[in-house]
CSV table of C-alpha atoms and ligand atoms in Angstrom, one decimal:
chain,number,residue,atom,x,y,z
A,1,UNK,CA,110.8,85.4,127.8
A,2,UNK,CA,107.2,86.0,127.3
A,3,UNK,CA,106.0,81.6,127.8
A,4,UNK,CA,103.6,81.8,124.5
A,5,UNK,CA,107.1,83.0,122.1
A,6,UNK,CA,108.9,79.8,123.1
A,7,UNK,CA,110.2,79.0,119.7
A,8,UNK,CA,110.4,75.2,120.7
A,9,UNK,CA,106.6,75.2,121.3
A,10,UNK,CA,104.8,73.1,118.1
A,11,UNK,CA,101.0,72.5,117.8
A,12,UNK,CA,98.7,69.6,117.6
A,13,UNK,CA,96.9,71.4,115.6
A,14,UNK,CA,97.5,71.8,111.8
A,15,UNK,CA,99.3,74.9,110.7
A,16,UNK,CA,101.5,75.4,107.7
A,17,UNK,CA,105.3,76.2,107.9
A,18,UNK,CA,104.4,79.5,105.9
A,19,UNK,CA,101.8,80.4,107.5
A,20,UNK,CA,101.6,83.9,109.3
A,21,UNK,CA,99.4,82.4,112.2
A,22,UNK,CA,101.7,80.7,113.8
A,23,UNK,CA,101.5,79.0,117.5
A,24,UNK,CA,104.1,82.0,118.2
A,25,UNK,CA,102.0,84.6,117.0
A,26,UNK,CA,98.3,84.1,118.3
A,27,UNK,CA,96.5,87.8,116.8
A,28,UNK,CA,93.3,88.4,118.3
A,29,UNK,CA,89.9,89.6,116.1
A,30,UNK,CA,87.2,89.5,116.2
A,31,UNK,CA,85.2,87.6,113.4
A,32,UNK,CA,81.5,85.9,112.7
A,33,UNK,CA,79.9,83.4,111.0
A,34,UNK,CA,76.5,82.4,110.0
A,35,UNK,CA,75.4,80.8,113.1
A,36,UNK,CA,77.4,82.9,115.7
A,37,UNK,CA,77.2,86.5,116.2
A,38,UNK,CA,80.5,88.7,116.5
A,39,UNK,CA,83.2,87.1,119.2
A,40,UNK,CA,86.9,87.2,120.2
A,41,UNK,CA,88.8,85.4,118.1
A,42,UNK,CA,92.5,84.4,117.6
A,43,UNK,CA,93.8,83.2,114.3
A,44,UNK,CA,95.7,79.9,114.1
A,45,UNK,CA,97.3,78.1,110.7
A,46,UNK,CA,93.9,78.2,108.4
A,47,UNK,CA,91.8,78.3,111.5
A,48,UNK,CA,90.2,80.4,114.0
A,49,UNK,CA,89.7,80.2,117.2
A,50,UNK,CA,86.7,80.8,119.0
A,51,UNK,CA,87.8,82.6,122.4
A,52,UNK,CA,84.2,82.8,123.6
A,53,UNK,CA,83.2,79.5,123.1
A,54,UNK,CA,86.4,78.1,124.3
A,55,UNK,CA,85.8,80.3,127.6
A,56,UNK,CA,82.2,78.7,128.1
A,57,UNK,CA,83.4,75.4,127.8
A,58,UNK,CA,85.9,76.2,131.2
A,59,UNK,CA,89.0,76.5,129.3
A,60,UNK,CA,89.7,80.1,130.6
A,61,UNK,CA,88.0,80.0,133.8
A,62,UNK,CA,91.2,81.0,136.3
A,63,UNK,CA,91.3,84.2,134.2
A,64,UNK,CA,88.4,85.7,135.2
A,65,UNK,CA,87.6,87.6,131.7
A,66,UNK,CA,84.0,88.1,132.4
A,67,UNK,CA,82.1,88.3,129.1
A,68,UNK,CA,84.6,90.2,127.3
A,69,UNK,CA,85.0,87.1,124.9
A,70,UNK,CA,81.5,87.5,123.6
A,71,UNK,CA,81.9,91.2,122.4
A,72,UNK,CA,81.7,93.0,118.7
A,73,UNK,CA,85.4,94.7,119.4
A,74,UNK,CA,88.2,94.0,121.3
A,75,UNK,CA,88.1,97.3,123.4
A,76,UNK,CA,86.5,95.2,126.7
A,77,UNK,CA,89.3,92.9,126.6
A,78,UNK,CA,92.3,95.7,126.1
A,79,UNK,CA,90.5,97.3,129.5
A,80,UNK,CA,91.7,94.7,131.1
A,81,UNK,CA,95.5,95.9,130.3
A,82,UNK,CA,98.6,94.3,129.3
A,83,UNK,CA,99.2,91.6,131.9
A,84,UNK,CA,95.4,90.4,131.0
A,85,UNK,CA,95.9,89.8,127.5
A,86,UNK,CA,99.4,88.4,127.7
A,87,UNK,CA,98.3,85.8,130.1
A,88,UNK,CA,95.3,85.2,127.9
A,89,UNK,CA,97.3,84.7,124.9
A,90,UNK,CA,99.9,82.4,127.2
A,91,UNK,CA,97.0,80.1,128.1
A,92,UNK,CA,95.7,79.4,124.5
A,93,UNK,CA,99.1,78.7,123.4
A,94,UNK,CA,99.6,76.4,126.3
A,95,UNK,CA,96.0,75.2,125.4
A,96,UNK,CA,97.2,74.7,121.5
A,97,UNK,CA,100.9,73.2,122.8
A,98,UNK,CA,101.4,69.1,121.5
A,99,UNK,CA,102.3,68.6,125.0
A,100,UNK,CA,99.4,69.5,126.8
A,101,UNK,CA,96.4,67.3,126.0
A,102,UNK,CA,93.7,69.1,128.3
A,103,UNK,CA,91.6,70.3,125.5
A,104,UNK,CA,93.3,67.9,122.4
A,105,UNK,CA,91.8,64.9,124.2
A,106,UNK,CA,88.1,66.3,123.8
A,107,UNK,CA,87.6,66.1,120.1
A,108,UNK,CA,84.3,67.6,119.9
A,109,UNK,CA,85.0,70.8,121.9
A,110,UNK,CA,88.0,70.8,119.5
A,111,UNK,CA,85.2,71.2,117.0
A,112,UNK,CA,83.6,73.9,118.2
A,113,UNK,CA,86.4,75.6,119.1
A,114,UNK,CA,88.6,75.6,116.0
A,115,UNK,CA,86.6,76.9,112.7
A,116,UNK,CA,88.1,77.0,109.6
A,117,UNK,CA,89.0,80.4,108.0
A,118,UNK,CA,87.2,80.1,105.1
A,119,UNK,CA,83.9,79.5,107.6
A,120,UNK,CA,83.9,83.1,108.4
A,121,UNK,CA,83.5,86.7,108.7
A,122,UNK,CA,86.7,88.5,110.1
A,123,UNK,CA,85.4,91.8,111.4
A,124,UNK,CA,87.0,95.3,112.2
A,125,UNK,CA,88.7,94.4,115.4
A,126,UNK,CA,88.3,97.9,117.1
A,127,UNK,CA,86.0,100.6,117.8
A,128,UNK,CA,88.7,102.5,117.1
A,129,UNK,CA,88.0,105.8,119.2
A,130,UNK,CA,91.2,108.4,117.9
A,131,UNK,CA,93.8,108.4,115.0
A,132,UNK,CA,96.4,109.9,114.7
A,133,UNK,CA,99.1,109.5,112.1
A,134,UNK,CA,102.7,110.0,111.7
A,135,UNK,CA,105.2,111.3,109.1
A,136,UNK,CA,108.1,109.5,110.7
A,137,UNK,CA,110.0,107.4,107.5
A,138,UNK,CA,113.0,109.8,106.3
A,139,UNK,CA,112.9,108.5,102.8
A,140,UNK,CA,108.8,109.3,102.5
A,141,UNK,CA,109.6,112.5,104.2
A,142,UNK,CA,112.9,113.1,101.9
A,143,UNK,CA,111.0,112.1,98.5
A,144,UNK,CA,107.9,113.9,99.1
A,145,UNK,CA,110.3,117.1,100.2
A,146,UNK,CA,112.1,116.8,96.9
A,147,UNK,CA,108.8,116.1,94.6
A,148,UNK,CA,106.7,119.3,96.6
A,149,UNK,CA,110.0,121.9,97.9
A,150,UNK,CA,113.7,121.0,96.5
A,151,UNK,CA,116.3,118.9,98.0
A,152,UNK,CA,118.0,121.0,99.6
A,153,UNK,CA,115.2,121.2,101.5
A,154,UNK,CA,113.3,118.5,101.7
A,155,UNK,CA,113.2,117.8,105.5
A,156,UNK,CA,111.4,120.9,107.2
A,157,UNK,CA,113.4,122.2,110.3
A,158,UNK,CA,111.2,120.5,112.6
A,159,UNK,CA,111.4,117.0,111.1
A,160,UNK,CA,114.6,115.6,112.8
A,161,UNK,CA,113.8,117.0,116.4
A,162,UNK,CA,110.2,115.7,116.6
A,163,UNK,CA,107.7,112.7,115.0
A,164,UNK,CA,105.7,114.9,113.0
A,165,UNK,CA,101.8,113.7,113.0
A,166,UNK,CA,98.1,114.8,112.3
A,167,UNK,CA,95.1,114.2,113.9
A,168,UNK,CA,93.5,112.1,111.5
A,169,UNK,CA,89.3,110.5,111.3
A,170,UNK,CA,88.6,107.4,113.2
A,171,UNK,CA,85.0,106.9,111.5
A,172,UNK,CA,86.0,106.0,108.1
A,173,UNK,CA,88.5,103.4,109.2
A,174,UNK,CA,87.5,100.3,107.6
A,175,UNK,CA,88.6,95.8,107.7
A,176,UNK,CA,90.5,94.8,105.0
A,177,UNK,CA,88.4,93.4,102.0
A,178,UNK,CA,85.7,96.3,102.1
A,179,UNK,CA,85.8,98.2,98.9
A,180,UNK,CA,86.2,101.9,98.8
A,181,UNK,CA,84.6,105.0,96.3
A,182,UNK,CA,86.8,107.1,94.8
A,183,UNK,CA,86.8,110.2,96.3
A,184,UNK,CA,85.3,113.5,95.2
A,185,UNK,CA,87.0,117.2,95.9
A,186,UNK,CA,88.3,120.6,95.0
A,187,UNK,CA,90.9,120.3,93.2
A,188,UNK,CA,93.3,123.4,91.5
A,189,UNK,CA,94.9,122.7,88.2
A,190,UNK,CA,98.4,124.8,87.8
A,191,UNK,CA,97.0,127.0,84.7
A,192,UNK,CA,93.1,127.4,85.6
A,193,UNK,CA,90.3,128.4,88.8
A,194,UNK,CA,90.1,125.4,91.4
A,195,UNK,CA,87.5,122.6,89.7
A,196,UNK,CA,85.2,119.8,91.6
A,197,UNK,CA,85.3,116.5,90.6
A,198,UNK,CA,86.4,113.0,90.9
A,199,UNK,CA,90.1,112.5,92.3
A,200,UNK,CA,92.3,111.8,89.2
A,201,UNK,CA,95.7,111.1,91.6
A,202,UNK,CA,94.3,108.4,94.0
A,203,UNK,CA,97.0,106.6,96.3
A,204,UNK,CA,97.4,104.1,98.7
A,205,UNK,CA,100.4,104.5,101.8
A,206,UNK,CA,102.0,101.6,103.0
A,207,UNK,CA,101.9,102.4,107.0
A,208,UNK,CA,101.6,99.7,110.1
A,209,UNK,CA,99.4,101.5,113.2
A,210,UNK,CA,99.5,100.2,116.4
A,211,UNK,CA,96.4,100.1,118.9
A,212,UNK,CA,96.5,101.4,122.9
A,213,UNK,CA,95.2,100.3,125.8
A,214,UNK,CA,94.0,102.7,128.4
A,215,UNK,CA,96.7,105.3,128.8
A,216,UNK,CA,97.0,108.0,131.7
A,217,UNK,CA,94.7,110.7,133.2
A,218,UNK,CA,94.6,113.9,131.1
A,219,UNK,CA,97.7,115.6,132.3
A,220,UNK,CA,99.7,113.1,132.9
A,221,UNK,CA,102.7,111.5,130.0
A,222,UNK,CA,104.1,107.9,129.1
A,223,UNK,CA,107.9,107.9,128.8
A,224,UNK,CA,109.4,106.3,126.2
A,225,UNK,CA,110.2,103.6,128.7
A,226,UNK,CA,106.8,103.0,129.7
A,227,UNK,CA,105.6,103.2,126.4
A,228,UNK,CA,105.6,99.3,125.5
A,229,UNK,CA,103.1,98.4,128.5
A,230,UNK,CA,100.5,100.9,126.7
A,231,UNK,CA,100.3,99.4,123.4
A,232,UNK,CA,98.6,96.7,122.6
A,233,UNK,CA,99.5,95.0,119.4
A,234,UNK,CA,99.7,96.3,115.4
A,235,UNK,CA,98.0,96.3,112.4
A,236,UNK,CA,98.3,96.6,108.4
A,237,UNK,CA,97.1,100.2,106.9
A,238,UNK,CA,96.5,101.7,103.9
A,239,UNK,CA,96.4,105.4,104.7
A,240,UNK,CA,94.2,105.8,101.1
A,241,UNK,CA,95.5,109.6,100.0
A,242,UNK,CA,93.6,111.7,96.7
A,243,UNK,CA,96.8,114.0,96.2
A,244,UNK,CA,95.2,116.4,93.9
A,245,UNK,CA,92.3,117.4,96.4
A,246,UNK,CA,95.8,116.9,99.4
A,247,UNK,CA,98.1,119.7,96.9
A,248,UNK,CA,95.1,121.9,96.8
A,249,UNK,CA,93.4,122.1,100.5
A,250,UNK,CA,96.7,121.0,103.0
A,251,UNK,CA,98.3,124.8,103.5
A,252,UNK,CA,97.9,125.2,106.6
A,253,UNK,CA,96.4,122.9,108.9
A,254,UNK,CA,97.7,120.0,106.8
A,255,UNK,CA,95.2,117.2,105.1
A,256,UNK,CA,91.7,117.0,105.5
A,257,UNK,CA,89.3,115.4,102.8
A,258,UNK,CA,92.3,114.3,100.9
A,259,UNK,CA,93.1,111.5,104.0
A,260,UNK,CA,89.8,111.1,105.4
A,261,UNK,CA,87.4,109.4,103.0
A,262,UNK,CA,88.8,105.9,103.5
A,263,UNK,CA,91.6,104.1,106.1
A,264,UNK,CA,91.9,100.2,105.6
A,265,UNK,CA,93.4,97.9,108.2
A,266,UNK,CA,94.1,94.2,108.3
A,267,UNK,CA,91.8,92.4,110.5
A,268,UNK,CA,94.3,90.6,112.6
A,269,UNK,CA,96.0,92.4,116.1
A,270,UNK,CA,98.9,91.1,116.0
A,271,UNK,CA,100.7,91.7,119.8
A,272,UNK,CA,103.5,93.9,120.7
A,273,UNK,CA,104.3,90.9,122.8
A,274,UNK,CA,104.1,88.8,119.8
A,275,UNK,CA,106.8,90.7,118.1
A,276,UNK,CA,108.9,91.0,121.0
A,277,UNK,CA,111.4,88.3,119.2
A,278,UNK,CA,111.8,90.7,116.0
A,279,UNK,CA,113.1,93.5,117.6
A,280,UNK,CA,116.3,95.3,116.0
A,281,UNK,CA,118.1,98.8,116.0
A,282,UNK,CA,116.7,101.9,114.6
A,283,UNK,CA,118.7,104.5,112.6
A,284,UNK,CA,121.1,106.9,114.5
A,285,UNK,CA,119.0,109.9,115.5
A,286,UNK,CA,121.5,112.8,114.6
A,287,UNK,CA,121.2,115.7,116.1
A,288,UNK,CA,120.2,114.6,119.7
A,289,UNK,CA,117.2,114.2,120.3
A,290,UNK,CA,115.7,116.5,123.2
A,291,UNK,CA,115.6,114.1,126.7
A,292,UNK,CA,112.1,113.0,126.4
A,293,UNK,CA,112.2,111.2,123.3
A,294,UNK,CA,115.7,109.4,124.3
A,295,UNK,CA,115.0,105.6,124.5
A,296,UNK,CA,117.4,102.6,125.1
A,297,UNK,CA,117.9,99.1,123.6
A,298,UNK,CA,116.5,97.9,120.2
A,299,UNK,CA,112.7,99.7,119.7
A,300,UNK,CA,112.2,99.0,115.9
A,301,UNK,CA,110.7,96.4,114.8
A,302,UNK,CA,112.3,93.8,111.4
A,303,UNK,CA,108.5,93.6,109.5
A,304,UNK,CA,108.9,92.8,105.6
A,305,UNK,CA,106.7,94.6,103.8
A,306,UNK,CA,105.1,94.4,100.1
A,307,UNK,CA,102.1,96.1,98.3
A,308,UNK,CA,100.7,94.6,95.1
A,309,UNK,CA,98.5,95.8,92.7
A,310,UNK,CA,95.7,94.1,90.9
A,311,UNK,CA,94.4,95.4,88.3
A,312,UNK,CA,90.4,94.7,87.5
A,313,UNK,CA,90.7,91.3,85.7
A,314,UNK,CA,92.9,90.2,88.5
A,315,UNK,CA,96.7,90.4,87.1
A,316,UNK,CA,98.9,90.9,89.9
A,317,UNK,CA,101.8,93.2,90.3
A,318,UNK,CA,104.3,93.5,93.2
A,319,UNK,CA,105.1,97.4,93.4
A,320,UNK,CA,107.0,97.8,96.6
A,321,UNK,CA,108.9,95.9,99.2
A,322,UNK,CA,109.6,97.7,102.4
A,323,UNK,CA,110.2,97.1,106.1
A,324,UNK,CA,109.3,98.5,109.3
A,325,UNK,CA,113.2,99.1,110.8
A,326,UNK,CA,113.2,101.7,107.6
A,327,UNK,CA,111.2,103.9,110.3
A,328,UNK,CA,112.8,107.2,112.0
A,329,UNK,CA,111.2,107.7,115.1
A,330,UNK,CA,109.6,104.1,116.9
A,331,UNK,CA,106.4,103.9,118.3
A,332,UNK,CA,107.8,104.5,121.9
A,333,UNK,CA,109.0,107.7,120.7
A,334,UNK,CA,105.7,108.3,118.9
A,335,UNK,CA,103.9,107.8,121.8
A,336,UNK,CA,105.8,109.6,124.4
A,337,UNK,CA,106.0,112.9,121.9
A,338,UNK,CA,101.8,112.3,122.0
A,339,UNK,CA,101.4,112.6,125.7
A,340,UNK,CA,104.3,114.8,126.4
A,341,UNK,CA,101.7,118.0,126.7
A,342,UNK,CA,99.8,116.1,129.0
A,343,UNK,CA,97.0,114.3,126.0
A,344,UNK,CA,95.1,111.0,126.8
A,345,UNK,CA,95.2,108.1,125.3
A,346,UNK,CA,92.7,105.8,125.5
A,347,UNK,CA,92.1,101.6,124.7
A,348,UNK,CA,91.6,101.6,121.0
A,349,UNK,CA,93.3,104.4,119.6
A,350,UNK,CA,95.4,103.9,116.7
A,351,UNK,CA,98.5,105.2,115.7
A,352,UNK,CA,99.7,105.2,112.3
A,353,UNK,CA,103.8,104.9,111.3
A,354,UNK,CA,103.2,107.2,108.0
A,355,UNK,CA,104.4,106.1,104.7
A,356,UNK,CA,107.2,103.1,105.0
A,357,UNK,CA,109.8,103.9,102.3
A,358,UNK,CA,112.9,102.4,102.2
A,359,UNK,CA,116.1,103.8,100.3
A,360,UNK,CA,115.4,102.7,97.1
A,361,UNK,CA,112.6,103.3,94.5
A,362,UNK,CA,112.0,98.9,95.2
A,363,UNK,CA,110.5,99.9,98.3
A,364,UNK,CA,108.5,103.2,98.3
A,365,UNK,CA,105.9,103.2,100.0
A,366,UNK,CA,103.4,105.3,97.9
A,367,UNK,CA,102.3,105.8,94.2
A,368,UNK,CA,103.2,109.4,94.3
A,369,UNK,CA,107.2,107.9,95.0
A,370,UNK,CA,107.2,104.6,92.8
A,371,UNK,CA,105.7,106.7,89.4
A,372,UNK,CA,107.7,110.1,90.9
A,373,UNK,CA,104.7,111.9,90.4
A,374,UNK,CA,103.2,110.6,88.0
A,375,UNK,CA,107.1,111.2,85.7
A,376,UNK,CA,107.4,106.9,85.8
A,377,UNK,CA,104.7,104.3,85.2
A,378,UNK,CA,104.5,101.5,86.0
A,379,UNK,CA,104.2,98.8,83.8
A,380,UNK,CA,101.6,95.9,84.6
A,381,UNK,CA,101.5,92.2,83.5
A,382,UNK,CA,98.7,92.9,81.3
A,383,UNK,CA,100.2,96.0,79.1
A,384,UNK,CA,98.7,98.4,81.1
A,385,UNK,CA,100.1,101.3,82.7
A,386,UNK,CA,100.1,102.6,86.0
A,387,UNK,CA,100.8,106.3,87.6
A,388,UNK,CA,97.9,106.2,90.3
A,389,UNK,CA,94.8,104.1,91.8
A,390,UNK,CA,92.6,103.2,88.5
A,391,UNK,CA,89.1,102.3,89.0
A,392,UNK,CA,88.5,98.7,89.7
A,393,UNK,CA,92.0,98.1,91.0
A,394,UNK,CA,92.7,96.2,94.2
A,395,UNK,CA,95.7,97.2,96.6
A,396,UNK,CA,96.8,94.4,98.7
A,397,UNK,CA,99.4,95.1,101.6
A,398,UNK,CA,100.9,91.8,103.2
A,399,UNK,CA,103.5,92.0,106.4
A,400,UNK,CA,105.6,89.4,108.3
A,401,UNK,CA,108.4,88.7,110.4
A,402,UNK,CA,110.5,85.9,110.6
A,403,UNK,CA,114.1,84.5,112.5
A,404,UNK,CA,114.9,81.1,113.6
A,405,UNK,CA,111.8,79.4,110.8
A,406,UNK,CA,109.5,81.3,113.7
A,407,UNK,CA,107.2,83.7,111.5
A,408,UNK,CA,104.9,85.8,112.6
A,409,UNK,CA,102.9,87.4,109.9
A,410,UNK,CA,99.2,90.0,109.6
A,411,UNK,CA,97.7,88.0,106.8
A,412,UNK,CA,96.5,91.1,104.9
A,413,UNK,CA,95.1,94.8,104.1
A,414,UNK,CA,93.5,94.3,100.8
A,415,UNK,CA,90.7,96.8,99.2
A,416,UNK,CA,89.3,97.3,96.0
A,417,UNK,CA,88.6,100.9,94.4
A,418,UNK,CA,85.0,101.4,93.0
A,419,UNK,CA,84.2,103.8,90.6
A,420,UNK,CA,83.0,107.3,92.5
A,421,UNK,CA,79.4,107.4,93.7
B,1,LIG,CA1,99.6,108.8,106.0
C-alpha cells in the first residue's frame, strides 16, 4: 500500500469528517494570494498548504525538488515522474500525521505553512499542452445515438472495438469559477439557409480528465499495463458543448467551434495514487476486445458524481447524479489506444472521459439527455424552466469517493454563463 492512503493515519491539523481534502487525499494546485505569487500547493480540510514555503523552511530537503515548488503550473514537478510526486505526497502526509511532531511542534512555521482556503487564489494547475477527449460512456453514446440516428443504431460499428476520441483545444481550458460568454456560430435551422448568431442550445458535459506525465519517444506505445505509471492524477470537467452550431458543422471531421470556446476544470489534481483505494470492476467488454486494449484487475474507478444548476438569483437545482465506474473503456485503455500508432504524450496533457451517463435519466450526464432534446424541461425551484444553459446560470460539478469513512473528494468545477460578447 501506497504509505500516504493508510486509512488509520489522522491529522493534527483540523479537517472536517466531510471534507473532500482529506489526510488521504493530499491534491496538488497551484494557488496565490495577495502577498505570495503563484506556488505548489496541496489542499488539506479548509486549508492549503504552501509546498514552497514548506520546502524553504527544510521540510522537503532529502527530496531534492529543486525549485519546482515555486512555479505558476505543476508541469516542473510532473517532470520529475511518478515515484517523485508519490514520495512527495508520502512526506507531507507523514509531515501532517498526529504522530509525527517534527513540523507540529513549530507553531509559527505551522503558520506560514497552512493558509486558510478562503485566503486565496486557486489557479489553473496546468499548462495544459494537448487535449484530447473521449466518447467512452455507453449510455451518452446510446442516448445521443437514439436522439441524432435511431436505436437500432445508436452505437456506430466502431464504438465497441475502440475508445472513440477527438482532438480537442487546450487554450481555452479554464479553473473552475471563471465565467464563460456564450458562444456565437453558424447555425442551420431544419426549414431555412444556415443563420449566425448567439448559441440558443448551450450545454454543459459531465466528464473527469486525467493529466500525464512525460510519456514515450514518438514511436514508441504504453500498454495498458503500463499505463498507470503515466498518469498523474484527475480532475473535474465541464466539456461546455453549443449543440446547434455541433448539429450544423460536425459532418465530417467531428466538432470544432461547438467544443472549443470554453473547457472548465476543477482546480484540485487529485492523484491516481490517491484513488488507488476506490478502484472497482468495469462493465464486461463484449465482443473481445482486440489484444492491445485487454487489461487485468479492477481499472475503473467508484467517483460519485452530481451537476447542479443555479439559476441567476442563486436557486439551486441538483440535475444529475452519476459515477465514474458508469465508463466503457478506462483510462488505461484510453491511453494505450492513444499511443498504439506510435503518438507522444507528454507532462500535462489531458484526457477527457466524455459525457458520464449512467442508466437512468437521474444521472445523464448532459442537458441534451436530461431535457431529451429539448422534449422534457426541467423544472427549477423558482418556477422556471429549463431545456438548455440560460444566460446567467451557474453549472456546478462536484465529485468524491468514499469507503471505510475515508473520502477523497475534487471540491469543484463551477462556472457561470455570461450573456455573449
Ligand atoms: Ca465531451
Amino acid at each position: 500500500m501506497i504509505k500516504a492512503n493508510n486509512p488509520n493515519l489522522k491529522s493534527w491539523a483540523p479537517i472536517d469528517k466531510n471534507s473532500d481534502f482529506s489526510l488521504q487525499n493530499l491534491p496538488f494546485g497551484i494557488f496565490k494570494t495577495k502577498q505570495l505569487t503563484k506556488r505548489v500547493g496541496v489542499a488539506l480540510g479548509d486549508n492549503v498548504i504552501d509546498l514552497h514555503t514548506l520546502s524553504e523552511l527544510g521540510y522537503l530537503s532529502r527530496l531534492q525538488l529543486g525549485e519546482v515548488l515555486n512555479q505558476e503550473y505543476l508541469n516542473p514537478l510532473m517532470k520529475f515522474g511518478k515515484l517523485a510526486t508519490r514520495e512527495l505526497r508520502n512526506r507531507i502526509s507523514e509531515l501532517f500525521t498526529d504522530s509525527n511532531d517534527e513540523l507540529k511542534k513549530n507553531e509559527h512555521h505551522v503558520k506560514q505553512v497552512l493558509i486558510p482556503m478562503n485566503m486565496v487564489e486557486v489557479c489553473l494547475p496546468v499548462n495544459i499542452g494537448d487535449y484530447t477527449d473521449f466518447y467512452s460512456s455507453e449510455q451518452h453514446a446510446y442516448n445521443v445515438g437514439c436522439m441524432f440516428r435511431d436505436p437500432d443504431n445508436a452505437l456506430l460499428p466502431n464504438w465497441k472495438h475502440l475508445p472513440v476520441a477527438y482532438h480537442g483545444r487546450a487554450s481555452s481550458i479554464i479553473p473552475s469559477e471563471q465565467d464563460i460568454y456564450r458562444p456565437k456560430g453558424q447555425q442551420k435551422p431544419d426549414d431555412s439557409n444556415p443563420v449566425f448568431g448567439n448559441s440558443k442550445l448551450l450545454d454543459f458535459e459531465l466528464e473527469m480528465g486525467f493529466i500525464t506525465y512525460d510519456g514515450k519517444p514518438l514511436g514508441e506505445s504504453i500498454s495498458t499495463k503500463e499505463a498507470e505509471d503515466y498518469i498523474f492524477g484527475m480532475v473535474l470537467c465541464n466539456d461546455w458543448s453549443a449543440r446547434d452550431i455541433q448539429k450544423w458543422e460536425y459532418i465530417p471531421l467531428g466538432p470544432f467551434l461547438a467544443k472549443n470556446f470554453a473547457t472548465s476544470i476543477s482546480c484540485w489534481v487529485v492523484t491516481l495514487d490517491a484513488l488507488a483505494p476506490f478502484k472497482t470492476e468495469g462493465p464486461v467488454q463484449e465482443p473481445k476486445v482486440l489484444p492491445y486494449l485487454e487489461y487485468e484487475g479492477n481499472n475503473h474507478y467508484d467517483v460519485n458524481l452530481e451537476v447542479i444548476l443555479e439559476t441567476p438569483e442563486g436557486k439551486q437545482k441538483s440535475v444529475s447524479k452519476s459515477n465514474y465506474k458508469n465508463m466503457y473503456w478506462n483510462m488505461n485503455q484510453q491511453l494505450a489506444h492513444h499511443t498504439v500508432n506510435g503518438c507522444n504524450v507528454r507532462a500535462g496533457d489531458m484526457m477527457a472521459s466524455g459525457t458520464i451517463s449512467g442508466n437512468d435519466e437521474t444521472s445523464y450526464g448532459s442537458m441534451l439527455e436530461i431535457s431529451w432534446k429539448g422534449t422534457k424541461p426541467v423544472e427549477m425551484p423558482d418556477g422556471t424552466t429549463r431545456k438548455f444553459i440560460q444566460d446567467n446560470d451557474t453549472v456546478i460539478m462536484k465529485g468524491h469517493c468514499i469507503k471505510n469513512n475515508i473520502r477523497v473528494g475534487f471540491g469543484e468545477v463551477k462556472s457561470k454563463v455570461l450573456p455573449a460578447k
